[in-house]
Amino acid sequence: MQRTEIKIGGFGGQGVILSGYIIGRAASIFDGKYATMIQAFGPEARGSACSAQIIVSRDEITYPYITTPDLMVIMSQEAYSKFTPELAVGGTLITENELVVTHNLRKDLRHYSIPATRFAEELGKKMVLNIVMMGFTAAIADVVSVEAMRSAVKASVPKGTEDLNIKAFEKGYEYGVELLEKVAAGIQVS
Amino acid sequence: MHADPIGVLTGPHFIDGDHACSEGAIAAGCRFVAGYPITPSTEVVERIAERFPRVGGVFIQMEDEIASSIAIQGAVWGGKKAMTVTSGPGFSLMMEHIGYAAMTETPCVFVDVQRAGPSTGLPTMPAQGDMMQARWGSHGDYGIIALSPNSPQECFDLTIKAFNLAEQYRVPVMMMMDECVGHMIERVIIPAAEDIKIVPRRFYEGPKEEYRPYEPERDLVPLMVKVGKGYRMHITGLTHDEQGYPNMSVNTQGKLVRRLVDKLKVNAERIIEFKEDKVEGADVVVLTYGISSRTAIPAIEQARKEGLKVGHLRLVTVWPFPERRIAELAGCIKSFVVPELNFGQIALEVERCAGGKASVHLVPHAGGTVHQPKEIYSAIRKSLKG
């Protein structure tokens, strides 16, 4: 059925929901797949660990909630502690490496991290860290095509900020591609 | 007649069910919304408030739901298509005016994004606990239409349908959404305006002196006029004659109320929409509506894989109820399985229509989330053990 369950975790204000929205929009509008996104409502959406859940599938999505996510993008320590136990065995974990210390990391996971905050600061706006993470995710995870992700970023960010956000996206994407090349060449990373 | 292009955002969108409902209303020609925003329906009116100034619509945030549900009826008699939007606690407050809309035959749309109750319950979590309330919540005898979408796309499509049915039959139409469908974000394709069919208001065009506001046409539905155009009008919640004036006689009451009930009965087959999947030759039919129609599919597929003959009957229109089809099926199958996010509302109707010919197995749920497919799967298995 090719159903991929994705959870984005961070704290309120980091652009967690927008990140989920970009993945879902990329898949369903620009990649011709199906996507269902569910936002977490309630106190967790306002300050502490918040999350967005997205299902991407080649077929129509019936059951709308995620149960065991295959892919997780984590941008805060609290989200790491709260959400990563849910990850599927052999799942993929993507973290922001200055915001998340991956203590007691499960051995079965494929883990990739990126200094997205630093890259965002170098671009002049810390706010775009979530878009750096999305570029990185596009490179690492085989869920949505990079072209679709790029189109979704352009279409989803506030008008006038497209160039900055695309730069942030490319930065994350390039870092991800290089990281995968290093992994393939057997070079020790992270 | 097709939609006015000014309100139609043709193209693919990635939006939630609430926003899709707003777009459906705008595409349908709705230009007046009054509401008292309440979770999980708030996004509907948020988008309406943002979009209406650009399409010439008026949104009023009212003092409460009672006022909202009667303001829309004033707007309808003033010539607009109108709706109000709420969730359980607000829906309860609107009951009196749902009866008023039924009695005065005011075409309007009530959107209820259901959350778990009773009372304030679980504001941010789904349920399907208002289904009987939608049908019977106001006092006295009357009929209404209720639709049950299972995706943001259907929130768009069925909101248009709700307005069309309201105009066709001059009844309040209920959009019975739920929190899951309302807050779920998926692809919604909005067609070109010329591909959206709109049922215009049915106006009387004869001589002014001969106009009788409550004289029905052949389909039992009377024609409306534009108030302020010189027609004599009287609109009242009291029992009224065909002229529209109060008439407190047993005869008038019998004639009026019978017609209010019958106009839905005689037109039921034209109104009712359901979707069937492999019900022919089935031993068990899973009967669903709204979000439960999606959570049931993995359960049905699992049971079929194991060789069970399972059909799926999904109600798009819940009221009027597809009595005839259910009675027919009951004669051919062993059992119905009815998953609902309540403790048995539609299952009772299925039982009534099945008339003892097939057993009915409710899969109850208090709400707060949706069914796990395995709960529905177990019920399918159990229903065949008889």
Coordinates of C-alpha atoms in Angstrom, one line a residue:
Chain A
M1 CA 0.0 0.0 0.0
Q2 CA 3.1 2.3 0.2
R3 CA 1.8 4.2 3.2
T4 CA 4.4 6.3 4.9
E5 CA 3.6 7.9 8.2
I6 CA 5.5 11.0 9.2
K7 CA 5.7 13.0 12.4
I8 CA 7.2 16.5 12.7
G9 CA 8.0 17.5 16.3
G10 CA 9.3 20.7 17.9
F11 CA 8.0 23.5 20.0
G12 CA 5.3 26.0 19.2
G13 CA 6.6 28.8 16.9
Q14 CA 9.3 26.8 15.2
G15 CA 7.2 26.2 12.1
V16 CA 6.3 22.6 12.9
I17 CA 2.8 22.8 11.3
L18 CA 4.1 24.6 8.3
S19 CA 6.8 21.9 7.8
G20 CA 4.1 19.2 7.8
Y21 CA 1.9 21.3 5.5
I22 CA 4.8 21.6 3.0
I23 CA 5.4 17.8 2.9
G24 CA 1.6 17.1 2.5
R25 CA 1.2 19.8 -0.1
A26 CA 4.3 18.6 -2.0
A27 CA 3.0 15.0 -2.0
S28 CA -0.7 15.7 -2.9
I29 CA -0.5 18.8 -5.1
F30 CA 2.9 18.6 -6.8
D31 CA 3.7 14.8 -6.7
G32 CA 0.3 13.3 -7.6
K33 CA 0.1 11.2 -4.4
Y34 CA -2.3 11.2 -1.6
A35 CA -1.6 13.0 1.7
T36 CA -3.5 13.5 4.9
M37 CA -2.3 15.9 7.6
I38 CA -3.6 16.0 11.1
Q39 CA -2.5 18.8 13.5
A40 CA -2.2 18.3 17.3
F41 CA -4.7 20.6 19.0
G42 CA -4.8 21.4 22.7
P43 CA -2.3 22.7 25.2
E44 CA 0.6 21.0 23.3
A45 CA -0.1 23.2 20.3
R46 CA 0.6 26.3 22.4
G47 CA 4.2 26.3 23.7
S48 CA 5.5 22.9 24.7
A49 CA 6.1 19.9 22.4
C50 CA 3.9 20.2 19.4
S51 CA 3.5 18.0 16.4
A52 CA 2.1 17.5 12.9
Q53 CA 1.2 14.1 11.5
I54 CA 1.3 13.4 7.8
I55 CA 0.5 10.3 5.9
V56 CA 1.7 10.0 2.3
S57 CA 0.5 7.2 0.1
R58 CA 0.2 6.1 -3.5
D59 CA -3.4 4.9 -2.7
E60 CA -6.3 6.7 -1.2
I61 CA -5.8 7.1 2.6
T62 CA -8.5 5.5 4.7
Y63 CA -7.6 5.5 8.4
P64 CA -6.5 9.1 8.9
Y65 CA -4.3 9.0 12.0
I66 CA -0.7 7.8 12.2
T67 CA 0.1 4.8 14.4
T68 CA 3.8 4.0 14.0
P69 CA 5.6 6.7 12.2
D70 CA 8.3 5.6 9.7
L71 CA 9.9 9.0 9.6
M72 CA 10.3 11.6 12.2
V73 CA 11.7 15.2 12.0
I74 CA 12.6 16.5 15.5
M75 CA 13.5 20.0 16.3
S76 CA 13.4 20.2 20.1
Q77 CA 14.6 18.1 23.1
E78 CA 11.1 17.7 24.6
A79 CA 9.8 16.5 21.2
Y80 CA 12.7 14.0 21.1
S81 CA 11.9 12.5 24.5
K82 CA 8.1 12.6 23.9
F83 CA 7.8 11.3 20.3
T84 CA 10.8 9.1 19.3
P85 CA 9.6 6.0 21.3
E86 CA 6.7 5.8 18.8
L87 CA 9.0 5.5 15.8
A88 CA 8.7 2.2 13.8
V89 CA 11.5 -0.3 14.1
G90 CA 14.1 0.6 11.5
G91 CA 12.5 4.0 11.1
T92 CA 14.3 7.2 10.1
L93 CA 15.0 9.9 12.6
I94 CA 16.1 13.4 11.5
T95 CA 17.2 15.9 14.2
E96 CA 18.5 19.4 14.5
N97 CA 21.9 18.7 16.0
E98 CA 22.2 21.8 18.3
L99 CA 18.7 21.6 19.7
V100 CA 18.5 17.9 20.2
V101 CA 20.9 15.7 22.2
T102 CA 20.1 12.1 21.1
H103 CA 20.7 10.3 24.3
N104 CA 19.7 6.7 24.5
L105 CA 19.3 6.6 20.8
R106 CA 17.6 3.4 19.6
K107 CA 20.1 1.2 17.7
D108 CA 17.5 0.1 15.1
L109 CA 16.9 3.7 13.8
R110 CA 18.6 5.4 10.9
H111 CA 19.6 8.7 12.3
Y112 CA 20.7 11.9 10.5
S113 CA 21.2 15.3 12.0
I114 CA 21.9 18.8 10.7
P115 CA 23.0 22.1 12.2
A116 CA 20.0 23.8 10.7
T117 CA 19.8 26.6 13.2
R118 CA 23.4 27.6 12.4
F119 CA 22.7 27.5 8.6
A120 CA 19.5 29.6 9.1
E121 CA 21.5 32.1 11.1
E122 CA 24.1 32.3 8.4
L123 CA 21.3 33.1 6.0
G124 CA 20.3 36.0 8.2
K125 CA 17.1 34.6 9.6
K126 CA 16.9 32.0 12.3
M127 CA 13.2 31.6 11.5
V128 CA 13.9 29.6 8.4
L129 CA 15.4 26.7 10.3
N130 CA 12.3 24.6 9.6
I131 CA 12.8 25.1 5.9
V132 CA 16.5 24.1 6.2
M133 CA 15.1 20.9 7.9
M134 CA 12.7 20.4 5.0
G135 CA 15.5 20.6 2.4
F136 CA 17.5 18.1 4.5
T137 CA 14.5 15.8 4.8
A138 CA 13.9 16.0 1.0
A139 CA 17.5 14.7 0.5
I140 CA 17.4 12.0 3.2
A141 CA 13.9 10.5 3.0
D142 CA 12.4 9.0 -0.2
V143 CA 8.9 10.2 0.4
V144 CA 8.3 13.2 -1.8
S145 CA 10.4 14.4 -4.8
V146 CA 12.7 17.3 -4.2
E147 CA 11.1 19.2 -7.1
A148 CA 7.7 18.8 -5.4
M149 CA 9.1 19.9 -2.1
R150 CA 10.7 23.0 -3.7
S151 CA 7.4 24.0 -5.3
A152 CA 5.5 23.4 -2.1
V153 CA 8.0 25.7 -0.2
K154 CA 7.6 28.5 -2.7
A155 CA 3.8 28.2 -2.6
S156 CA 3.5 28.0 1.2
V157 CA 5.8 30.6 2.6
P158 CA 4.7 34.3 3.0
K159 CA 4.9 36.4 -0.1
G160 CA 8.2 38.2 -0.5
T161 CA 10.2 35.6 1.5
E162 CA 10.3 33.0 -1.3
D163 CA 14.0 33.6 -2.2
L164 CA 15.2 33.4 1.4
N165 CA 13.2 30.2 2.0
I166 CA 14.4 28.6 -1.2
K167 CA 18.0 29.4 -0.2
A168 CA 17.3 27.8 3.2
F169 CA 15.8 24.8 1.5
E170 CA 18.8 24.3 -0.9
K171 CA 21.2 24.6 2.0
G172 CA 19.5 21.8 3.8
Y173 CA 19.2 19.7 0.7
E174 CA 22.8 20.1 -0.3
Y175 CA 24.0 19.2 3.2
G176 CA 21.8 16.1 3.1
V177 CA 23.1 15.0 -0.3
E178 CA 26.7 15.4 0.8
L179 CA 25.9 13.5 4.0
L180 CA 24.4 10.6 2.1
E181 CA 27.5 10.5 -0.1
K182 CA 29.8 10.4 2.9
V183 CA 27.7 7.6 4.4
A184 CA 27.8 5.7 1.1
A185 CA 31.6 6.1 1.0
G186 CA 31.8 4.6 4.5
I187 CA 32.9 7.9 6.1
Q188 CA 32.0 8.2 9.8
V189 CA 29.4 10.9 10.3
S190 CA 27.8 12.6 13.3
Chain B
M1 CA -27.4 27.4 -13.5
H2 CA -23.8 27.4 -12.5
A3 CA -21.6 29.1 -9.8
D4 CA -20.7 32.7 -10.0
P5 CA -17.0 32.7 -10.9
I6 CA -16.2 35.5 -8.4
G7 CA -16.4 33.1 -5.5
V8 CA -14.8 30.1 -7.0
L9 CA -11.1 29.4 -6.3
T10 CA -10.7 26.9 -9.1
G11 CA -7.7 24.6 -8.8
P12 CA -6.1 22.1 -6.4
H13 CA -5.8 23.1 -2.7
F14 CA -4.3 21.5 0.4
I15 CA -6.8 22.7 3.0
D16 CA -8.7 21.3 5.9
G17 CA -12.4 20.3 5.9
D18 CA -13.5 23.5 7.7
H19 CA -11.9 25.7 5.0
A20 CA -13.3 23.5 2.3
C21 CA -16.7 23.9 3.8
S22 CA -16.3 27.7 3.6
E23 CA -15.2 27.5 0.0
G24 CA -18.2 25.2 -0.8
A25 CA -20.6 27.8 0.7
I26 CA -19.0 30.6 -1.2
A27 CA -19.1 28.6 -4.5
A28 CA -22.8 27.7 -3.7
G29 CA -23.6 31.4 -3.6
C30 CA -23.9 31.9 0.1
R31 CA -23.4 35.6 0.9
F32 CA -24.5 35.8 4.5
V33 CA -23.1 33.9 7.5
A34 CA -23.9 34.6 11.1
G35 CA -22.1 32.6 13.8
Y36 CA -20.8 32.4 17.3
P37 CA -17.4 30.7 16.6
I38 CA -16.8 27.5 18.5
T39 CA -14.1 24.8 18.3
P40 CA -13.8 22.7 16.1
S41 CA -15.8 24.8 13.6
T42 CA -14.0 28.1 14.1
E43 CA -11.9 27.8 11.0
V44 CA -15.1 27.8 8.8
V45 CA -16.1 31.3 9.9
E46 CA -12.5 32.5 10.1
R47 CA -12.2 31.8 6.4
I48 CA -15.6 33.2 5.6
A49 CA -14.8 36.4 7.5
E50 CA -11.6 36.7 5.4
R51 CA -13.1 35.8 2.1
F52 CA -16.5 37.5 2.2
P53 CA -15.5 41.1 1.8
R54 CA -14.0 40.1 -1.6
V55 CA -17.1 38.4 -2.9
G56 CA -19.7 40.9 -1.5
G57 CA -20.8 38.7 1.4
V58 CA -21.6 39.7 5.0
F59 CA -20.4 37.9 8.0
I60 CA -21.6 38.8 11.5
Q61 CA -20.1 37.5 14.6
M62 CA -23.3 37.3 16.7
E63 CA -23.8 37.4 20.5
D64 CA -24.7 33.8 20.6
E65 CA -26.0 30.8 18.6
I66 CA -29.7 31.6 19.2
A67 CA -29.2 34.9 17.5
S68 CA -27.0 33.4 14.7
S69 CA -29.6 30.8 13.8
I70 CA -32.4 33.4 13.3
A71 CA -30.3 36.1 11.7
I72 CA -29.6 33.8 8.8
Q73 CA -33.3 33.3 8.3
G74 CA -33.8 37.1 8.1
A75 CA -31.1 37.2 5.4
V76 CA -32.8 34.4 3.4
W77 CA -36.1 36.3 3.3
G78 CA -34.1 39.3 2.3
G79 CA -32.9 37.4 -0.7
K80 CA -29.6 35.9 0.3
K81 CA -28.3 32.3 0.6
A82 CA -27.2 32.0 4.2
M83 CA -25.7 29.6 6.7
T84 CA -24.6 29.3 10.3
V85 CA -21.8 27.2 11.7
T86 CA -21.4 25.6 15.1
S87 CA -20.6 22.5 17.2
G88 CA -22.5 20.5 19.7
P89 CA -23.1 23.1 22.5
G90 CA -24.1 25.7 19.9
F91 CA -26.2 23.2 17.9
S92 CA -28.3 22.6 21.1
L93 CA -29.0 26.3 21.4
M94 CA -30.1 26.5 17.7
M95 CA -32.8 23.9 18.0
E96 CA -35.7 26.3 18.4
H97 CA -34.8 28.1 15.2
I98 CA -34.2 24.9 13.2
G99 CA -37.9 24.3 14.0
Y100 CA -38.7 27.9 12.9
A101 CA -36.8 27.3 9.6
A102 CA -38.7 24.0 9.0
M103 CA -42.1 25.7 9.9
T104 CA -41.6 28.8 7.8
E105 CA -39.9 26.7 5.0
T106 CA -36.8 28.9 5.0
P107 CA -34.0 27.4 2.9
C108 CA -30.8 27.6 4.9
V109 CA -27.8 25.6 5.9
F110 CA -26.6 24.6 9.5
V111 CA -23.1 23.3 9.7
D112 CA -22.3 21.2 12.8
V113 CA -18.7 20.2 13.2
Q114 CA -19.4 17.5 15.8
R115 CA -17.2 17.1 18.8
A116 CA -17.5 14.7 21.7
G117 CA -20.3 15.5 24.2
P118 CA -22.5 15.7 26.1
S119 CA -22.3 19.4 27.1
T120 CA -18.9 21.0 26.4
G121 CA -17.3 17.6 26.3
L122 CA -14.1 17.3 24.2
P123 CA -13.9 20.5 22.1
T124 CA -10.9 19.4 20.0
M125 CA -11.9 15.8 19.4
P126 CA -14.4 14.1 17.1
A127 CA -17.7 12.4 17.7
Q128 CA -20.9 11.6 15.8
G129 CA -23.2 12.2 18.7
D130 CA -25.5 14.8 17.1
M131 CA -27.1 12.7 14.5
M132 CA -30.5 12.1 16.1
Q133 CA -30.5 15.7 17.4
A134 CA -30.1 16.9 13.8
R135 CA -33.2 14.9 12.9
W136 CA -35.4 15.4 16.0
G137 CA -33.9 18.2 18.0
S138 CA -36.7 20.8 17.6
H139 CA -40.2 20.2 18.9
G140 CA -43.1 19.1 16.8
D141 CA -43.1 17.2 13.5
Y142 CA -41.1 18.2 10.5
G143 CA -38.4 16.9 8.2
I144 CA -34.9 18.0 7.5
I145 CA -32.0 16.9 5.3
A146 CA -28.6 15.9 6.7
L147 CA -25.4 15.2 4.9
S148 CA -22.3 13.5 6.2
P149 CA -18.9 14.2 4.5
N150 CA -15.8 12.0 5.0
S151 CA -13.1 14.2 3.6
P152 CA -12.2 17.8 3.0
Q153 CA -13.1 17.3 -0.7
E154 CA -16.6 16.2 0.4
C155 CA -16.8 19.1 2.8
F156 CA -16.6 21.3 -0.3
D157 CA -18.8 19.2 -2.5
L158 CA -21.5 18.5 0.0
T159 CA -21.8 22.1 1.2
I160 CA -22.7 23.0 -2.3
K161 CA -25.2 20.2 -2.4
A162 CA -26.6 21.3 1.0
F163 CA -27.4 24.7 -0.4
N164 CA -28.9 23.2 -3.5
L165 CA -31.1 20.9 -1.5
A166 CA -32.2 23.7 0.8
E167 CA -33.4 25.7 -2.2
Q168 CA -35.0 22.8 -4.0
Y169 CA -37.0 21.7 -1.0
R170 CA -37.1 24.7 1.2
V171 CA -35.8 23.0 4.3
P172 CA -32.9 23.6 6.7
V173 CA -30.1 21.3 5.6
M174 CA -27.5 20.1 8.1
M175 CA -23.9 19.6 7.2
M176 CA -23.0 16.9 9.8
M177 CA -19.2 17.1 9.8
D178 CA -17.0 16.0 12.7
E179 CA -13.7 17.3 14.2
C180 CA -11.6 14.7 12.4
V181 CA -12.9 15.6 9.0
G182 CA -13.0 19.3 9.8
H183 CA -9.4 19.6 10.9
M184 CA -8.0 17.0 8.5
I185 CA -5.9 18.6 5.7
E186 CA -6.1 16.9 2.3
R187 CA -6.2 17.8 -1.4
V188 CA -9.4 19.5 -2.4
I189 CA -10.0 20.1 -6.1
I190 CA -12.3 23.1 -6.8
P191 CA -13.7 22.8 -10.3
A192 CA -14.3 25.6 -12.7
A193 CA -17.3 27.7 -11.9
E194 CA -19.2 26.5 -15.0
D195 CA -18.9 22.9 -13.8
I196 CA -20.5 23.7 -10.4
K197 CA -24.2 23.2 -10.6
I198 CA -26.3 25.6 -8.6
V199 CA -30.0 25.3 -7.8
P200 CA -31.4 28.9 -7.8
R201 CA -34.2 29.9 -5.5
R202 CA -37.5 29.1 -7.0
F203 CA -39.5 32.3 -7.3
Y204 CA -43.2 32.8 -8.0
E205 CA -43.7 34.9 -11.1
G206 CA -47.4 35.2 -11.4
P207 CA -49.7 38.1 -10.7
K208 CA -49.1 39.8 -7.3
E209 CA -52.7 39.6 -6.2
E210 CA -52.9 35.9 -6.7
Y211 CA -49.7 35.0 -4.7
R212 CA -50.3 32.6 -1.9
P213 CA -47.0 32.2 0.0
Y214 CA -47.7 28.7 1.2
E215 CA -49.5 27.2 -1.7
P216 CA -47.4 24.2 -2.7
E217 CA -46.3 23.1 -6.1
R218 CA -46.7 19.5 -7.3
D219 CA -43.6 18.5 -5.4
L220 CA -45.3 19.9 -2.2
V221 CA -42.8 22.8 -2.1
P222 CA -44.2 26.4 -2.3
L223 CA -42.5 29.1 -4.3
M224 CA -40.8 32.1 -2.7
V225 CA -40.9 35.8 -3.6
K226 CA -38.5 38.6 -3.2
V227 CA -39.6 40.5 -0.1
G228 CA -39.9 44.2 -0.8
K229 CA -41.0 43.7 -4.4
G230 CA -44.7 44.4 -3.6
Y231 CA -45.9 40.9 -2.7
R232 CA -48.1 40.4 0.4
M233 CA -46.0 38.4 2.8
H234 CA -46.6 37.0 6.2
I235 CA -44.0 34.7 7.8
T236 CA -44.8 33.1 11.2
G237 CA -43.9 30.1 13.3
L238 CA -47.6 29.8 14.2
T239 CA -49.6 27.3 12.3
H240 CA -50.5 29.1 9.1
D241 CA -52.8 28.7 6.1
E242 CA -51.6 29.0 2.4
Q243 CA -51.9 32.7 2.6
G244 CA -49.3 32.6 5.4
Y245 CA -51.6 33.9 8.2
P246 CA -52.0 32.2 11.6
N247 CA -54.9 29.8 11.6
M248 CA -55.4 27.8 14.8
S249 CA -57.6 25.1 13.4
V250 CA -57.1 21.4 13.5
N251 CA -57.6 21.2 9.8
T252 CA -54.9 23.8 9.0
Q253 CA -52.5 22.1 11.4
G254 CA -53.1 18.7 9.9
K255 CA -52.7 20.0 6.3
L256 CA -49.5 22.1 7.0
V257 CA -47.6 19.6 9.2
R258 CA -48.5 16.7 7.0
R259 CA -47.0 18.6 4.0
L260 CA -43.9 19.5 6.0
V261 CA -43.3 15.8 6.7
D262 CA -44.5 14.6 3.3
K263 CA -42.4 16.9 1.1
L264 CA -39.3 15.0 2.3
K265 CA -41.0 11.6 2.1
V266 CA -42.3 12.0 -1.5
N267 CA -39.0 13.4 -2.6
A268 CA -36.8 11.1 -0.5
E269 CA -35.5 8.9 -3.4
R270 CA -34.3 12.0 -5.2
I271 CA -32.6 13.4 -2.1
I272 CA -31.0 10.3 -0.8
E273 CA -27.4 9.5 -1.8
F274 CA -25.4 6.5 -0.7
K275 CA -22.4 4.6 -2.0
E276 CA -22.2 0.8 -2.2
D277 CA -19.3 -1.5 -2.5
K278 CA -19.8 -5.2 -3.1
V279 CA -23.1 -5.4 -1.2
E280 CA -24.6 -7.8 -3.8
G281 CA -24.0 -11.3 -2.6
A282 CA -22.6 -10.1 0.8
D283 CA -23.3 -11.9 4.1
V284 CA -22.6 -8.9 6.1
V285 CA -22.9 -5.2 5.2
V286 CA -20.9 -2.6 7.1
L287 CA -23.1 0.5 7.2
T288 CA -21.2 3.7 7.8
Y289 CA -21.4 7.5 7.5
G290 CA -18.8 10.3 7.9
I291 CA -15.4 9.5 9.1
S292 CA -16.4 6.0 10.1
S293 CA -16.8 5.2 6.4
R294 CA -13.0 5.5 6.2
T295 CA -11.9 3.8 9.3
A296 CA -14.1 0.8 8.3
I297 CA -12.3 0.2 5.0
P298 CA -9.1 -1.5 6.4
A299 CA -11.4 -3.7 8.5
I300 CA -13.5 -4.6 5.4
E301 CA -10.5 -5.3 3.3
Q302 CA -9.0 -7.5 6.0
A303 CA -12.2 -9.6 6.3
R304 CA -12.5 -9.9 2.6
K305 CA -8.8 -11.2 2.4
E306 CA -9.9 -13.9 4.8
G307 CA -12.7 -14.9 2.5
L308 CA -15.7 -13.3 4.2
K309 CA -18.3 -11.7 2.0
V310 CA -18.5 -8.2 3.3
G311 CA -20.2 -5.3 1.6
H312 CA -20.0 -1.6 2.4
L313 CA -23.0 0.8 2.4
R314 CA -21.9 4.3 3.1
L315 CA -24.6 6.9 3.7
V316 CA -23.8 10.3 2.2
T317 CA -27.3 11.5 3.0
V318 CA -28.2 10.4 6.5
W319 CA -31.6 12.2 6.7
P320 CA -33.9 11.3 5.1
F321 CA -32.9 7.8 5.9
P322 CA -32.5 5.2 3.1
E323 CA -35.2 3.0 4.5
R324 CA -36.1 1.2 1.3
R325 CA -32.6 0.1 0.5
I326 CA -31.9 -1.1 4.0
A327 CA -35.1 -3.1 4.1
E328 CA -34.1 -4.7 0.7
L329 CA -30.6 -5.6 1.8
A330 CA -31.9 -7.0 5.1
G331 CA -33.7 -9.7 3.1
C332 CA -30.5 -10.8 1.4
I333 CA -27.8 -10.6 4.1
K334 CA -27.2 -12.1 7.6
S335 CA -26.1 -9.0 9.4
F336 CA -25.4 -5.3 9.5
V337 CA -22.4 -3.9 11.3
V338 CA -22.7 -0.2 12.2
P339 CA -19.7 1.6 13.6
E340 CA -20.6 5.0 15.1
L341 CA -18.8 7.5 17.3
N342 CA -21.8 7.4 19.7
F343 CA -23.6 4.7 21.7
G344 CA -26.1 3.8 19.0
Q345 CA -28.1 6.3 17.0
I346 CA -28.1 5.4 13.3
A347 CA -27.8 1.7 14.3
L348 CA -31.3 2.0 15.8
E349 CA -32.7 3.2 12.5
V350 CA -31.0 0.3 10.7
E351 CA -32.6 -2.1 13.2
R352 CA -36.0 -0.5 12.5
C353 CA -35.6 -0.8 8.7
A354 CA -34.2 -4.3 8.9
G355 CA -37.4 -5.4 10.7
G356 CA -35.7 -8.5 12.2
K357 CA -34.7 -9.9 8.8
A358 CA -31.0 -9.3 9.5
S359 CA -29.2 -8.8 12.8
V360 CA -27.7 -5.4 13.6
H361 CA -24.4 -5.1 15.4
L362 CA -23.5 -1.7 16.7
V363 CA -19.8 -0.8 17.2
P364 CA -20.1 1.9 19.7
H365 CA -17.5 4.6 20.6
A366 CA -17.7 7.4 23.1
G367 CA -15.8 9.7 20.7
G368 CA -12.5 11.6 21.3
T369 CA -10.9 9.7 18.5
V370 CA -12.0 7.4 15.6
H371 CA -12.5 3.6 15.7
Q372 CA -9.5 1.4 15.4
P373 CA -10.2 -0.8 12.2
K374 CA -9.6 -3.9 14.4
E375 CA -12.7 -3.1 16.5
I376 CA -14.8 -3.0 13.3
Y377 CA -13.1 -6.2 12.0
S378 CA -14.0 -8.0 15.2
A379 CA -17.6 -6.9 15.0
I380 CA -17.8 -8.2 11.4
R381 CA -16.5 -11.6 12.5
K382 CA -18.8 -11.7 15.5
S383 CA -21.8 -10.7 13.5
L384 CA -21.5 -13.8 11.4
K385 CA -21.4 -16.2 14.4
G386 CA -25.1 -15.3 14.9

